């Protein structure tokens, strides 16, 4: 008879995230472990939202506008997996993810251009927000009425700690990018380098915490050696992720839980961000990095996913030609941006504002692909919108009817 699933770490909504020793917001091998988990054991791990509680359930986007990005992401961990050694693969089998019973809501935000921005910040430079209410597997929003859909709930971030050598390589190559871009991209933030401001090193003492703050890598990008902030919605319930182990014990951390997310998470705060509880079963493949030739993360999607028929996706195409008629060479970013802008322009006919649709495309189960990447000079990308998330017909065969669909939360 299986026993009760153990909660490996709790979080508090009453204590600031920066004061909780079970959380951290930098990657570093010397952040003290907060617990030990046996291979084969399933545990529950509690997580705050990625901002550490900076965003409220209200009708103002001032909190999104003013969010302090030096604090993110607050992750729960690190955990030692007993017997894990450098060169192993850590198998992370997600068995469940749920919001807390007392916080059955999440948020999607458009960050202000001068504070984080997003994929379409040239077009939508001001902060905005949508609050989503959860009803079991479904979500709906008072800020984007007329839609309801099931969430593919998942963590945005999971990864093992880097070794000192891997950490040094991250800082070297990202520092080189910033240095090289000073002339080619003046004023552009090309990478977030180590920053001591608001660095949180979990339970480290003062001297160690100061060193971690100086050296620790930001959690903002995913990285090929360990995964991290990959924001892949299919790493959901039932999935298995194979993570390279670089330090003894693996030092696994997780956080940035999402109720739902569209491919690309285009508004940057683009998933339905939430606090919640993730259940994970861990196992090890000894020497797996060598024996499986897998020095990088690989995953198997789970069996749980929203089901929309292929013919029910209204799909927009984008090419490497920008909205000003500028021709770019094989630029997938330009192409995907164009697919997003075309979808927004189309859906505005039904009564939504551009900001409402931008938020919706970020968090609803849209599907993005690179359809063609060999035909110079244009990459072709696609953005598919499941028509059945809407409570009215958005098909091209149906003549658009403009409705009063309210507004998302804006800044004052």
mmCIF file of C-alpha atoms in Angstrom, residues 135-313:
data_model
loop_
_atom_site.group_PDB
_atom_site.id
_atom_site.type_symbol
_atom_site.label_atom_id
_atom_site.label_comp_id
_atom_site.label_asym_id
_atom_site.label_seq_id
_atom_site.Cartn_x
_atom_site.Cartn_y
_atom_site.Cartn_z
ATOM 1 C CA UNK A 135 -12.587 26.211 -12.612
ATOM 2 C CA UNK A 136 -10.982 22.783 -12.454
ATOM 3 C CA UNK A 137 -9.145 22.330 -15.735
ATOM 4 C CA UNK A 138 -10.801 25.419 -17.279
ATOM 5 C CA UNK A 139 -10.008 29.113 -17.087
ATOM 6 C CA UNK A 140 -11.796 32.335 -18.001
ATOM 7 C CA UNK A 141 -11.067 36.021 -17.532
ATOM 8 C CA UNK A 142 -13.160 39.073 -16.723
ATOM 9 C CA UNK A 143 -10.557 41.052 -18.685
ATOM 10 C CA UNK A 144 -10.892 38.992 -21.890
ATOM 11 C CA UNK A 145 -14.545 37.908 -21.994
ATOM 12 C CA UNK A 146 -15.866 35.458 -24.548
ATOM 13 C CA UNK A 147 -13.179 32.795 -24.133
ATOM 14 C CA UNK A 148 -12.900 29.666 -21.974
ATOM 15 C CA UNK A 149 -10.411 26.842 -22.398
ATOM 16 C CA UNK A 150 -8.643 24.016 -20.551
ATOM 17 C CA UNK A 151 -5.125 24.708 -19.380
ATOM 18 C CA UNK A 152 -2.099 22.569 -20.188
ATOM 19 C CA UNK A 153 -0.599 23.174 -16.755
ATOM 20 C CA UNK A 154 3.191 23.013 -16.480
ATOM 21 C CA UNK A 155 6.352 24.498 -14.927
ATOM 22 C CA UNK A 156 8.176 27.106 -16.973
ATOM 23 C CA UNK A 157 11.472 26.324 -15.225
ATOM 24 C CA UNK A 158 13.112 23.121 -14.101
ATOM 25 C CA UNK A 159 16.810 22.422 -14.025
ATOM 26 C CA UNK A 160 19.815 21.157 -12.132
ATOM 27 C CA UNK A 161 22.545 23.414 -10.768
ATOM 28 C CA UNK A 162 25.514 24.166 -13.013
ATOM 29 C CA UNK A 163 29.003 23.159 -11.982
ATOM 30 C CA UNK A 164 31.502 25.957 -11.369
ATOM 31 C CA UNK A 165 32.913 25.246 -14.845
ATOM 32 C CA UNK A 166 29.504 25.378 -16.536
ATOM 33 C CA UNK A 167 28.593 28.564 -14.651
ATOM 34 C CA UNK A 168 31.852 30.206 -15.723
ATOM 35 C CA UNK A 169 31.106 29.264 -19.344
ATOM 36 C CA UNK A 170 27.617 30.806 -19.145
ATOM 37 C CA UNK A 171 29.015 34.046 -17.787
ATOM 38 C CA UNK A 172 31.857 34.060 -20.314
ATOM 39 C CA UNK A 173 29.752 33.599 -23.414
ATOM 40 C CA UNK A 174 26.921 35.882 -22.317
ATOM 41 C CA UNK A 175 29.427 38.533 -21.245
ATOM 42 C CA UNK A 176 31.131 38.239 -24.641
ATOM 43 C CA UNK A 177 27.779 38.727 -26.363
ATOM 44 C CA UNK A 178 27.107 41.894 -24.393
ATOM 45 C CA UNK A 179 30.605 43.228 -25.064
ATOM 46 C CA UNK A 180 30.418 42.483 -28.793
ATOM 47 C CA UNK A 181 26.951 44.021 -29.046
ATOM 48 C CA UNK A 182 27.901 47.323 -27.433
ATOM 49 C CA UNK A 183 28.825 48.681 -30.864
ATOM 50 C CA UNK A 184 26.471 46.683 -33.086
ATOM 51 C CA UNK A 185 23.372 47.038 -30.871
ATOM 52 C CA UNK A 186 23.850 50.262 -28.873
ATOM 53 C CA UNK A 187 21.407 50.570 -25.991
ATOM 54 C CA UNK A 188 20.041 47.054 -26.518
ATOM 55 C CA UNK A 189 20.016 44.629 -23.594
ATOM 56 C CA UNK A 190 21.401 41.461 -25.176
ATOM 57 C CA UNK A 191 21.709 39.387 -21.999
ATOM 58 C CA UNK A 192 21.109 39.717 -18.278
ATOM 59 C CA UNK A 193 24.509 39.277 -16.645
ATOM 60 C CA UNK A 194 25.059 38.538 -12.917
ATOM 61 C CA UNK A 195 23.464 41.249 -10.811
ATOM 62 C CA UNK A 196 23.845 41.534 -7.048
ATOM 63 C CA UNK A 197 20.653 43.602 -6.685
ATOM 64 C CA UNK A 198 17.953 41.509 -4.989
ATOM 65 C CA UNK A 199 19.896 38.285 -5.499
ATOM 66 C CA UNK A 200 18.504 35.590 -3.183
ATOM 67 C CA UNK A 201 20.734 32.629 -2.394
ATOM 68 C CA UNK A 202 18.325 30.621 -0.257
ATOM 69 C CA UNK A 203 19.793 29.626 3.093
ATOM 70 C CA UNK A 204 23.372 30.712 2.363
ATOM 71 C CA UNK A 205 25.197 32.644 5.074
ATOM 72 C CA UNK A 206 26.118 36.280 4.422
ATOM 73 C CA UNK A 207 29.591 35.679 2.977
ATOM 74 C CA UNK A 208 28.446 32.860 0.682
ATOM 75 C CA UNK A 209 25.330 34.779 -0.353
ATOM 76 C CA UNK A 210 27.482 37.747 -1.372
ATOM 77 C CA UNK A 211 29.668 35.531 -3.572
ATOM 78 C CA UNK A 212 26.636 33.829 -5.121
ATOM 79 C CA UNK A 213 25.151 37.253 -5.857
ATOM 80 C CA UNK A 214 28.341 38.272 -7.682
ATOM 81 C CA UNK A 215 28.719 35.054 -9.658
ATOM 82 C CA UNK A 216 25.225 33.583 -9.964
ATOM 83 C CA UNK A 217 23.618 33.356 -13.384
ATOM 84 C CA UNK A 218 20.237 34.966 -13.934
ATOM 85 C CA UNK A 219 17.329 32.574 -14.357
ATOM 86 C CA UNK A 220 15.848 34.475 -17.312
ATOM 87 C CA UNK A 221 17.155 32.397 -20.262
ATOM 88 C CA UNK A 222 17.106 28.671 -20.786
ATOM 89 C CA UNK A 223 20.542 27.223 -21.477
ATOM 90 C CA UNK A 224 21.639 24.118 -23.410
ATOM 91 C CA UNK A 225 23.572 22.518 -20.544
ATOM 92 C CA UNK A 226 20.654 22.265 -18.116
ATOM 93 C CA UNK A 227 17.320 23.524 -19.508
ATOM 94 C CA UNK A 228 16.134 26.068 -16.959
ATOM 95 C CA UNK A 229 13.616 28.597 -18.266
ATOM 96 C CA UNK A 230 12.444 26.740 -21.368
ATOM 97 C CA UNK A 231 8.724 27.651 -21.106
ATOM 98 C CA UNK A 232 7.646 24.515 -22.993
ATOM 99 C CA UNK A 233 3.949 23.906 -22.384
ATOM 100 C CA UNK A 234 4.213 20.193 -23.236
ATOM 101 C CA UNK A 235 6.405 19.567 -20.174
ATOM 102 C CA UNK A 236 3.141 18.972 -18.375
ATOM 103 C CA UNK A 237 1.467 16.216 -16.359
ATOM 104 C CA UNK A 238 2.815 12.821 -17.350
ATOM 105 C CA UNK A 239 5.891 14.217 -19.074
ATOM 106 C CA UNK A 240 9.449 13.025 -18.485
ATOM 107 C CA UNK A 241 12.398 15.393 -18.776
ATOM 108 C CA UNK A 242 15.957 14.071 -18.846
ATOM 109 C CA UNK A 243 18.285 16.627 -17.264
ATOM 110 C CA UNK A 244 22.099 16.476 -17.263
ATOM 111 C CA UNK A 245 23.632 16.338 -13.788
ATOM 112 C CA UNK A 246 26.669 18.578 -13.258
ATOM 113 C CA UNK A 247 27.133 18.499 -9.459
ATOM 114 C CA UNK A 248 26.855 15.875 -6.738
ATOM 115 C CA UNK A 249 23.217 15.472 -5.755
ATOM 116 C CA UNK A 250 22.029 17.235 -8.950
ATOM 117 C CA UNK A 251 20.653 20.175 -6.933
ATOM 118 C CA UNK A 252 17.301 20.305 -8.741
ATOM 119 C CA UNK A 253 15.070 23.400 -8.642
ATOM 120 C CA UNK A 254 11.634 24.166 -10.090
ATOM 121 C CA UNK A 255 9.238 27.094 -10.382
ATOM 122 C CA UNK A 256 7.477 29.556 -12.692
ATOM 123 C CA UNK A 257 4.282 27.480 -12.802
ATOM 124 C CA UNK A 258 1.878 28.132 -15.686
ATOM 125 C CA UNK A 259 -1.799 27.219 -15.923
ATOM 126 C CA UNK A 260 -1.615 27.639 -19.699
ATOM 127 C CA UNK A 261 0.692 29.114 -22.336
ATOM 128 C CA UNK A 262 0.753 29.614 -26.081
ATOM 129 C CA UNK A 263 3.835 28.737 -28.106
ATOM 130 C CA UNK A 264 6.356 31.538 -27.736
ATOM 131 C CA UNK A 265 4.852 33.124 -24.594
ATOM 132 C CA UNK A 266 4.983 36.282 -26.687
ATOM 133 C CA UNK A 267 4.219 38.968 -24.104
ATOM 134 C CA UNK A 268 7.143 37.770 -21.891
ATOM 135 C CA UNK A 269 4.806 37.517 -18.886
ATOM 136 C CA UNK A 270 2.732 35.605 -21.370
ATOM 137 C CA UNK A 271 1.609 32.439 -19.671
ATOM 138 C CA UNK A 272 -1.147 32.311 -17.087
ATOM 139 C CA UNK A 273 1.302 32.665 -14.209
ATOM 140 C CA UNK A 274 0.322 31.078 -10.919
ATOM 141 C CA UNK A 275 1.427 29.803 -7.542
ATOM 142 C CA UNK A 276 0.869 26.126 -6.959
ATOM 143 C CA UNK A 277 2.019 22.633 -6.107
ATOM 144 C CA UNK A 278 3.917 20.344 -8.471
ATOM 145 C CA UNK A 279 4.243 16.598 -7.885
ATOM 146 C CA UNK A 280 7.348 14.939 -9.312
ATOM 147 C CA UNK A 281 8.726 11.393 -9.346
ATOM 148 C CA UNK A 282 12.507 11.336 -9.691
ATOM 149 C CA UNK A 283 14.816 8.626 -11.007
ATOM 150 C CA UNK A 284 18.361 8.412 -12.351
ATOM 151 C CA UNK A 285 20.070 7.030 -15.432
ATOM 152 C CA UNK A 286 23.598 6.486 -14.226
ATOM 153 C CA UNK A 287 26.278 7.777 -16.604
ATOM 154 C CA UNK A 288 23.431 8.721 -18.942
ATOM 155 C CA UNK A 289 25.117 11.752 -20.453
ATOM 156 C CA UNK A 290 27.751 9.431 -21.979
ATOM 157 C CA UNK A 291 25.831 6.181 -22.452
ATOM 158 C CA UNK A 292 22.818 7.886 -24.073
ATOM 159 C CA UNK A 293 24.831 10.650 -25.801
ATOM 160 C CA UNK A 294 22.564 13.225 -24.141
ATOM 161 C CA UNK A 295 24.598 16.144 -22.716
ATOM 162 C CA UNK A 296 21.545 18.404 -23.023
ATOM 163 C CA UNK A 297 17.893 18.256 -21.884
ATOM 164 C CA UNK A 298 15.437 16.020 -23.726
ATOM 165 C CA UNK A 299 11.770 15.455 -22.866
ATOM 166 C CA UNK A 300 8.828 13.196 -23.601
ATOM 167 C CA UNK A 301 5.419 14.935 -23.515
ATOM 168 C CA UNK A 302 2.760 13.516 -21.234
ATOM 169 C CA UNK A 303 -0.589 12.054 -22.192
ATOM 170 C CA UNK A 304 -2.605 15.083 -21.008
ATOM 171 C CA UNK A 305 -3.325 17.905 -23.482
ATOM 172 C CA UNK A 306 -6.247 20.005 -24.757
ATOM 173 C CA UNK A 307 -7.853 18.309 -27.738
ATOM 174 C CA UNK A 308 -8.747 20.490 -30.701
ATOM 175 C CA UNK A 309 -9.126 18.945 -34.127
ATOM 176 C CA UNK A 310 -6.494 20.023 -36.685
ATOM 177 C CA UNK A 311 -9.206 21.594 -38.828
ATOM 178 C CA UNK A 312 -10.307 23.791 -35.911
ATOM 179 C CA UNK A 313 -7.111 25.885 -35.855
#
